[in-house]
Tab-separated table of C-alpha atoms (C1' of nucleotides) in Angstrom:
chain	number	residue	atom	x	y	z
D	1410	UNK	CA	97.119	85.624	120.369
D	1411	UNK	CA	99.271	82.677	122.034
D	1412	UNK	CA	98.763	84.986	125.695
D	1413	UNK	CA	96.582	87.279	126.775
D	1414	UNK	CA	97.634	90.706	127.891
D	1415	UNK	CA	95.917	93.920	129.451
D	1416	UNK	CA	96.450	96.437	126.736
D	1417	UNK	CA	94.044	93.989	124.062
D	1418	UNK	CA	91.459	93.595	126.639
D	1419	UNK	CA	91.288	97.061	127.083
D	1420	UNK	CA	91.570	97.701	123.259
D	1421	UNK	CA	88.503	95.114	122.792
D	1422	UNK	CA	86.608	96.972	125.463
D	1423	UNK	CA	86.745	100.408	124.069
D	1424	UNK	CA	85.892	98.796	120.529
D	1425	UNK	CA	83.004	97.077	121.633
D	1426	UNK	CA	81.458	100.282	123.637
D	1427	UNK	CA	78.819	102.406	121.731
D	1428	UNK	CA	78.083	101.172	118.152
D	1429	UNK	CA	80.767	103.505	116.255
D	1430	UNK	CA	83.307	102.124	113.687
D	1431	UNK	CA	86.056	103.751	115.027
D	1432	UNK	CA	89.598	103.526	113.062
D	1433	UNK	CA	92.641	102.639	114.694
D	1434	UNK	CA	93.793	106.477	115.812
D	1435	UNK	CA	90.525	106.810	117.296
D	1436	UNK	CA	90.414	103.718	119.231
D	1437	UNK	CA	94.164	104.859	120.520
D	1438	UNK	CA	92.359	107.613	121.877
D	1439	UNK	CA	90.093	106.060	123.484
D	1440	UNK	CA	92.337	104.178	125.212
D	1441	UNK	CA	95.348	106.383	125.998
D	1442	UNK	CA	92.978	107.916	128.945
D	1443	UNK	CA	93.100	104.218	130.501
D	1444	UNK	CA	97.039	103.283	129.584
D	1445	UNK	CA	98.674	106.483	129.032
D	1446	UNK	CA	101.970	104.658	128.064
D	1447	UNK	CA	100.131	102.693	125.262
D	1448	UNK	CA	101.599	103.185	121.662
D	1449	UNK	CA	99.768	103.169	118.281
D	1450	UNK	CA	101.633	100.941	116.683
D	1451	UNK	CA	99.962	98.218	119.913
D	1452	UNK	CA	97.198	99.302	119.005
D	1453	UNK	CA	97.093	98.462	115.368
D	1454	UNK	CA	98.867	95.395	116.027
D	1455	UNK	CA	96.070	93.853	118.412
D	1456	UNK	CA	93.020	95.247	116.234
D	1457	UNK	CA	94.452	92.838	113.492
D	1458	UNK	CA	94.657	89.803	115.917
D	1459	UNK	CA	91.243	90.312	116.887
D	1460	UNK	CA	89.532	90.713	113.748
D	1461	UNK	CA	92.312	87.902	112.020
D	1462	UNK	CA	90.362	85.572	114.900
D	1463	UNK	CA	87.353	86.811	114.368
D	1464	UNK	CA	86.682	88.622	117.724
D	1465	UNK	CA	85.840	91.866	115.692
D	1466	UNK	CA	85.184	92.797	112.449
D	1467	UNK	CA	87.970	95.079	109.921
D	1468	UNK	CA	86.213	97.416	107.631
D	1469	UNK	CA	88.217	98.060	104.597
D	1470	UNK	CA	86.689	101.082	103.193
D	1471	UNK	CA	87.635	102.613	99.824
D	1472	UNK	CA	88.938	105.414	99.664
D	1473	UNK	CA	88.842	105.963	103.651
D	1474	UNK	CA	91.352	104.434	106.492
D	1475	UNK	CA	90.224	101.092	107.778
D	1476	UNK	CA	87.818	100.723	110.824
D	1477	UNK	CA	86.942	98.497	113.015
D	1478	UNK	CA	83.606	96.978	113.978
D	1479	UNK	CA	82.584	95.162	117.834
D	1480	UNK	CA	79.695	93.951	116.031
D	1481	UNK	CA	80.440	90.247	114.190
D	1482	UNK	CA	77.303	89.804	113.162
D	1483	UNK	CA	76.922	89.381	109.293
D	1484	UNK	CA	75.423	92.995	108.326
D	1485	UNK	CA	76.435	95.446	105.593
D	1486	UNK	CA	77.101	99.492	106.709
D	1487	UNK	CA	76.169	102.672	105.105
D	1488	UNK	CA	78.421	105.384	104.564
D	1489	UNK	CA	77.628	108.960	104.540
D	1490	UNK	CA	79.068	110.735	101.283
D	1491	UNK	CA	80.106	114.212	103.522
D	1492	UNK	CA	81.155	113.402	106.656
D	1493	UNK	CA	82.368	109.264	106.645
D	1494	UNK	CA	80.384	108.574	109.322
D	1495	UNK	CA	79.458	104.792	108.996
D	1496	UNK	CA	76.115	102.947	110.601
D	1497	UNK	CA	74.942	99.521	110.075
D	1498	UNK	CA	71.854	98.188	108.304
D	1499	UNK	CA	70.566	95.906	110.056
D	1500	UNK	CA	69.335	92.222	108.572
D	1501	UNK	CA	70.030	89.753	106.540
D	1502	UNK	CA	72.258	89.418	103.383
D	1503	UNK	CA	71.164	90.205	99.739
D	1504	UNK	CA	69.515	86.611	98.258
D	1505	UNK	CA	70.752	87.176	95.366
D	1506	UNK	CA	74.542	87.924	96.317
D	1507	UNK	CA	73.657	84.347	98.577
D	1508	UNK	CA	72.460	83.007	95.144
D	1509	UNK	CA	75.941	83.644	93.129
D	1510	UNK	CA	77.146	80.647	91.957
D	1511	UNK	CA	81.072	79.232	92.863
D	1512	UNK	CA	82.574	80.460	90.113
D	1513	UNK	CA	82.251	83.756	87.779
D	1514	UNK	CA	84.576	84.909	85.401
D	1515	UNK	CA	86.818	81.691	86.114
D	1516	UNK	CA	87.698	82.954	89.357
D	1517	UNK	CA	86.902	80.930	92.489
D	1518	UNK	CA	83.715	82.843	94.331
D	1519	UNK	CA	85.005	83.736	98.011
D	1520	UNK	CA	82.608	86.164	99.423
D	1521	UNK	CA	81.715	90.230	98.400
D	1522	UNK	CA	81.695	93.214	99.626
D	1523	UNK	CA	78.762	95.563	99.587
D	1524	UNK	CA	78.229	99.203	101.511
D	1525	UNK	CA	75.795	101.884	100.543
D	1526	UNK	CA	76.536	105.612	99.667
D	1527	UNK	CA	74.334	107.985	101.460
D	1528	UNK	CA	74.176	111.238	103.086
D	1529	UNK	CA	73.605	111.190	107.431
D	1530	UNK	CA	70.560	112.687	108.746
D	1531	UNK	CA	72.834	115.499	110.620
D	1532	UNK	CA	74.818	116.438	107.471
D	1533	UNK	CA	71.500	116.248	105.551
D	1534	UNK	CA	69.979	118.616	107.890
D	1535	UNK	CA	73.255	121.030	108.597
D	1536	UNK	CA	73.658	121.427	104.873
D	1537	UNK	CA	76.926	120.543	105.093
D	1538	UNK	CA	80.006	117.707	106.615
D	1539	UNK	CA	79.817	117.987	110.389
D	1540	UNK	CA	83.435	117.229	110.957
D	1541	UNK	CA	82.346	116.008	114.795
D	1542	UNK	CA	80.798	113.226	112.651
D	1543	UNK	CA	84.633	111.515	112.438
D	1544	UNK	CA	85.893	112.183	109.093
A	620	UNK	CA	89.287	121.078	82.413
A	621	UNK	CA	88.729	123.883	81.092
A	622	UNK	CA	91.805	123.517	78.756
A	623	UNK	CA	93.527	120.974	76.901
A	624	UNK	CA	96.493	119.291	77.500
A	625	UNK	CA	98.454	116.852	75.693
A	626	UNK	CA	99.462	114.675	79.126
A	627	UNK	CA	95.534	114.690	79.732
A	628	UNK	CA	95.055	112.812	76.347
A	629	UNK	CA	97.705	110.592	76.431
A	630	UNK	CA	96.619	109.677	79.816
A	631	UNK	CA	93.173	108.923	78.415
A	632	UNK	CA	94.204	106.773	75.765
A	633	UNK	CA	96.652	104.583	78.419
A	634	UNK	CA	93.581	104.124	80.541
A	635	UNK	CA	91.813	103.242	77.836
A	636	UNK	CA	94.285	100.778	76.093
A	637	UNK	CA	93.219	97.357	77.220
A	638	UNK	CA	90.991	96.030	79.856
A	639	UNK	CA	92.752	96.346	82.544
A	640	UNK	CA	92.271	98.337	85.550
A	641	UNK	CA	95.363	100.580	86.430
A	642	UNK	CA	96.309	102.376	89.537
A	643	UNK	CA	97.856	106.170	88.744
A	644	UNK	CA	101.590	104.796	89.382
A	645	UNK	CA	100.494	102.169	86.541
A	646	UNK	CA	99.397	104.726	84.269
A	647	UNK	CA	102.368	106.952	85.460
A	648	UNK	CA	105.030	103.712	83.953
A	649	UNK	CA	102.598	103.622	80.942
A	650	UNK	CA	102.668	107.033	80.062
A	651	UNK	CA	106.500	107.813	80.761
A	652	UNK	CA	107.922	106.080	77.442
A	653	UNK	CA	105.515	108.434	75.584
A	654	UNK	CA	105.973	111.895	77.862
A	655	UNK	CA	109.561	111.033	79.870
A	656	UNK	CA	108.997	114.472	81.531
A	657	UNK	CA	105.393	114.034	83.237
A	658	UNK	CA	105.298	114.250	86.917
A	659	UNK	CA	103.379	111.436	89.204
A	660	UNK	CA	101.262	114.498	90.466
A	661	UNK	CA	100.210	115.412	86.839
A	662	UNK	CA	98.659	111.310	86.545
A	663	UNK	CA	96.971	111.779	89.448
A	664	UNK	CA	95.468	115.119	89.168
A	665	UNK	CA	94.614	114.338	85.678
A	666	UNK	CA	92.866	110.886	86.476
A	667	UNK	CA	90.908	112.497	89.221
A	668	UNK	CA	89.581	115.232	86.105
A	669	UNK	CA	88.619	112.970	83.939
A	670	UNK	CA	86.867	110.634	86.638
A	671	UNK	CA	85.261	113.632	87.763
A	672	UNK	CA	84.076	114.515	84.289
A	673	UNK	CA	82.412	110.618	83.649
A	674	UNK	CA	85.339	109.903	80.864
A	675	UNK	CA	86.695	107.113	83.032
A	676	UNK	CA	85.786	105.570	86.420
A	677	UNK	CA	87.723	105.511	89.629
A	678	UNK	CA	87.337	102.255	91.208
A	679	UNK	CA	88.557	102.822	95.129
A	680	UNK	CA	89.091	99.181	96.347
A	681	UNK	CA	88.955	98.544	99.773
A	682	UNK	CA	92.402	97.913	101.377
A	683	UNK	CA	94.289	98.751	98.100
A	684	UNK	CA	95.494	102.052	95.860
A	685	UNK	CA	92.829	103.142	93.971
A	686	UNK	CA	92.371	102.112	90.084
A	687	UNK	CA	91.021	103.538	87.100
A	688	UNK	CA	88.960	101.918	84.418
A	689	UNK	CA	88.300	103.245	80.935
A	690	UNK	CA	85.083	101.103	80.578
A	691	UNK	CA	82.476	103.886	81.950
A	692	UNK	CA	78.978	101.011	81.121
A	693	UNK	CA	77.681	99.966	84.555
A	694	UNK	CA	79.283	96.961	86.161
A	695	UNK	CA	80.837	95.269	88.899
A	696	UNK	CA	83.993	94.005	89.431
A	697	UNK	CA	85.685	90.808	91.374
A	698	UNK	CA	89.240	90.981	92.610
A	699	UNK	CA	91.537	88.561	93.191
A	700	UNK	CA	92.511	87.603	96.798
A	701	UNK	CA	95.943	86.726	95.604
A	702	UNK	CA	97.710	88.908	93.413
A	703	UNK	CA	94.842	92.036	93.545
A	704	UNK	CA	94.320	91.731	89.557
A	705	UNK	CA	91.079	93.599	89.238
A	706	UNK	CA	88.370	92.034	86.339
A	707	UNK	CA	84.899	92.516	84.854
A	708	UNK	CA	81.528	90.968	85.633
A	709	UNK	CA	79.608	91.487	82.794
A	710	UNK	CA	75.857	92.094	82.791
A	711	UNK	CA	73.399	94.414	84.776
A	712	UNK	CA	73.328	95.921	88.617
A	713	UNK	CA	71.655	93.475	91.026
A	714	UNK	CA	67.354	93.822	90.661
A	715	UNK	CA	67.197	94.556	95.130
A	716	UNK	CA	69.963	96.902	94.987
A	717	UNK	CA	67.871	98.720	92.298
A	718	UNK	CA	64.811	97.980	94.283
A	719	UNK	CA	66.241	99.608	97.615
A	720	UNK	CA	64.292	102.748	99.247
A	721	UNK	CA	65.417	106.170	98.861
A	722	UNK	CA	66.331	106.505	102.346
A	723	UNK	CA	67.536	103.618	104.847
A	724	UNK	CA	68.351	104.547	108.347
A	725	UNK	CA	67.599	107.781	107.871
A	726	UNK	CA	70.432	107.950	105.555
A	727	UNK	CA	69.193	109.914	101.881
A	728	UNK	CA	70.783	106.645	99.511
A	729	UNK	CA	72.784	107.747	96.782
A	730	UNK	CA	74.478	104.333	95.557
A	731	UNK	CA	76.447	101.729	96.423
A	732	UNK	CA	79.507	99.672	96.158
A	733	UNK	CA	79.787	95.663	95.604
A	734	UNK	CA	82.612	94.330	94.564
A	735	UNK	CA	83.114	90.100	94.194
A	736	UNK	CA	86.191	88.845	95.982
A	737	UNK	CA	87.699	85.458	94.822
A	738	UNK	CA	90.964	83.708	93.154
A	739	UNK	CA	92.111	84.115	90.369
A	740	UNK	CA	92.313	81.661	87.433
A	741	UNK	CA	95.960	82.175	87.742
A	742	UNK	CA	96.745	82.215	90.958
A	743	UNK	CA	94.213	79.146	91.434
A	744	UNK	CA	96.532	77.282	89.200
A	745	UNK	CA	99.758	78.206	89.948
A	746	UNK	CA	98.865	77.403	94.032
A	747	UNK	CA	99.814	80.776	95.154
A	748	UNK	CA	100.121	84.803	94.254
A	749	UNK	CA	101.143	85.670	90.882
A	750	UNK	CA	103.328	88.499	91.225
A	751	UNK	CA	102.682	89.461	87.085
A	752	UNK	CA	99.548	89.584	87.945
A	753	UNK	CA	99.680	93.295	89.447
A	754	UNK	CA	99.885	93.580	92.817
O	432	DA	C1'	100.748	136.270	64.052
O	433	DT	C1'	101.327	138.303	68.741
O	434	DC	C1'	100.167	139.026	73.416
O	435	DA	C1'	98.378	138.874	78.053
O	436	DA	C1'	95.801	136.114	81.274
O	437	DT	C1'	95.734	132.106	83.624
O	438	DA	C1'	95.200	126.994	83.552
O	439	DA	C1'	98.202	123.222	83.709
O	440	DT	C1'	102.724	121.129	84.436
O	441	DA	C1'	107.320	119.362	86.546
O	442	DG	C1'	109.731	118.422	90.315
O	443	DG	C1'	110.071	117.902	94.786
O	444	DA	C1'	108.446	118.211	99.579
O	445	DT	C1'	104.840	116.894	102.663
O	446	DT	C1'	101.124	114.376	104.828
O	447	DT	C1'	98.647	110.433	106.400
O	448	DA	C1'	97.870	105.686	107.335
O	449	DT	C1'	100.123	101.695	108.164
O	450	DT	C1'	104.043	98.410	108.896
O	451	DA	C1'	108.631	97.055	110.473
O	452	DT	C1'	112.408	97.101	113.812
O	453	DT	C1'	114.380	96.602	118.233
O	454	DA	C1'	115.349	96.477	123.009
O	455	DA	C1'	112.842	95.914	127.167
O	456	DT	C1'	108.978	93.783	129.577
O	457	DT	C1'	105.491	90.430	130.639
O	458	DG	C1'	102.689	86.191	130.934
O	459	DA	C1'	102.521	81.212	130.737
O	460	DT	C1'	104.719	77.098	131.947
O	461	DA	C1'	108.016	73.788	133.863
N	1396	DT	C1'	110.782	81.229	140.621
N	1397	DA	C1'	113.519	80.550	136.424
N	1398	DT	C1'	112.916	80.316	131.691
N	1399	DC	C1'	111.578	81.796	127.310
N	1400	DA	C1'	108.734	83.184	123.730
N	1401	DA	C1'	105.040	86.546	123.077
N	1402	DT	C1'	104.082	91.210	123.618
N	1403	DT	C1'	105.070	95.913	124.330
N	1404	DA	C1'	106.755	101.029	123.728
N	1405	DA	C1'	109.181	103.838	120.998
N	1406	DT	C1'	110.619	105.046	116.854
N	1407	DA	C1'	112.040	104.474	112.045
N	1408	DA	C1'	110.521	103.204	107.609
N	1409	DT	C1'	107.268	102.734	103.843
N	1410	DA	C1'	103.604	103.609	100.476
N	1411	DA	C1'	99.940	106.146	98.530
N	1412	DA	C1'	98.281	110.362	97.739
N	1413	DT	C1'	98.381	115.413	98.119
N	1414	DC	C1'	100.349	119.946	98.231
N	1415	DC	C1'	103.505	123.739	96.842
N	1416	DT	C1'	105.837	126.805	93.701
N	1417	DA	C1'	108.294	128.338	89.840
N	1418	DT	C1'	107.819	127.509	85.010
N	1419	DT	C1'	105.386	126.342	80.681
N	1420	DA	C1'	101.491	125.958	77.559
N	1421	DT	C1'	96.862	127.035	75.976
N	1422	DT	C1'	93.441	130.176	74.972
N	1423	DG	C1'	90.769	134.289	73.580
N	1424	DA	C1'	91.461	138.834	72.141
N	1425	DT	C1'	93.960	141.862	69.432
DNA sequence: ATCAATAATAGGATTTATTATTAATTGATA
DNA sequence: TATCAATTAATAATAAATCCTATTATTGAT
């Protein structure tokens, strides 16, 4: 990020609106409406800058494509089994994941990663995935 | 399952040799000296059985392919920054994870996910990625 | 032991998410 | 405003996983 340009402030914009987790094909369309001529490959490119400086947040989800989070705040996310959907939860950190000491196993201790598995009120209630959910 | 097949056991028994924690392309090289005609597809669909089944466990990492482990006791893993090598943490699930509510943001909780991330012992010594050690 | 039904396989094509390449454009700086 | 590296658009390439289809193998019934 050595200069700034239009197409990341726009791309940090869209990220940032609403409290989603969108992935990288849904943030490029998002954005296409504002810079038609934008490509994906932009797009991925300046969603790893940001989160690289710590502007937003990457969520590396098993199994799933990557997302992206507006919200830098330390929280963790739930994940809904059926649909993908992702929310956060808010507050603070496990105390005893902040309790673990430096090393385990021999390995040097750098951080963790935690989400829940659950099922989302509206695919609880529809008895099924609601695919307008985003997965 | 509902038959037997002699790729399905010899896949089982590659998962199972050692403690390591292969992806299906890993098992795939494993299993060719043994069956020089099984297809990739055959590994895959037959890892996905017996994960489904409870004989192994499919570990989806974050960010990576997907790995299999033939230890099916409860317990977490840590992964190496570095090189990806995948490794064991002995000993029970965290006491608040097992403590958490049924339901969290309206979300019904069915599990979780936690995995440690760190350096190896390897990789710590030899001051950078260790290409042996699997990714 | 043989046979018919059908589950499972081999081999290859396809899909999806992501990364790399390249020529053209743009933003910061002298 | 001329320069030059950073950034872009467009597209090709890659990697992991899935899908497709003709063939083979396993099973329960004879």
């Amino acid at each position: 990020m050595k200069r700034h340009s239009h197409q990341r402030d726009i791309i940090l914009e869209e990220v940032r609106r609403g409290k989603t987790h969108p992935s990288a094909q849904e943030v490029f369309d998002r954005v296409r409406p504002r810079l038609p001529k934008i490509s994906l490959g932009t797009v991925y490119r300046n969603l790893e800058q940001l989160a690289a400086h710590g502007v937003i947040r990457k969520l590396e989800l098993p199994g799933q494509q990557r997302r992206f989070d507006g919200d830098t705040s330390e929280h963790y996310h739930i994940r809904c089994l059926a649909c993908g959907q992702v929310d956060d939860i808010p507050g603070p950190l496990l105390v005893q994941i902040r309790q673990l000491p430096d090393t385990l196993n021999n390995y040097t201790i750098l951080g963790h990663r935690l989400e829940l598995i659950g099922i989302c009120p509206r695919c609880r209630e529809t008895a099924g995935p609601n695919p307008s959910n985003g997965q």
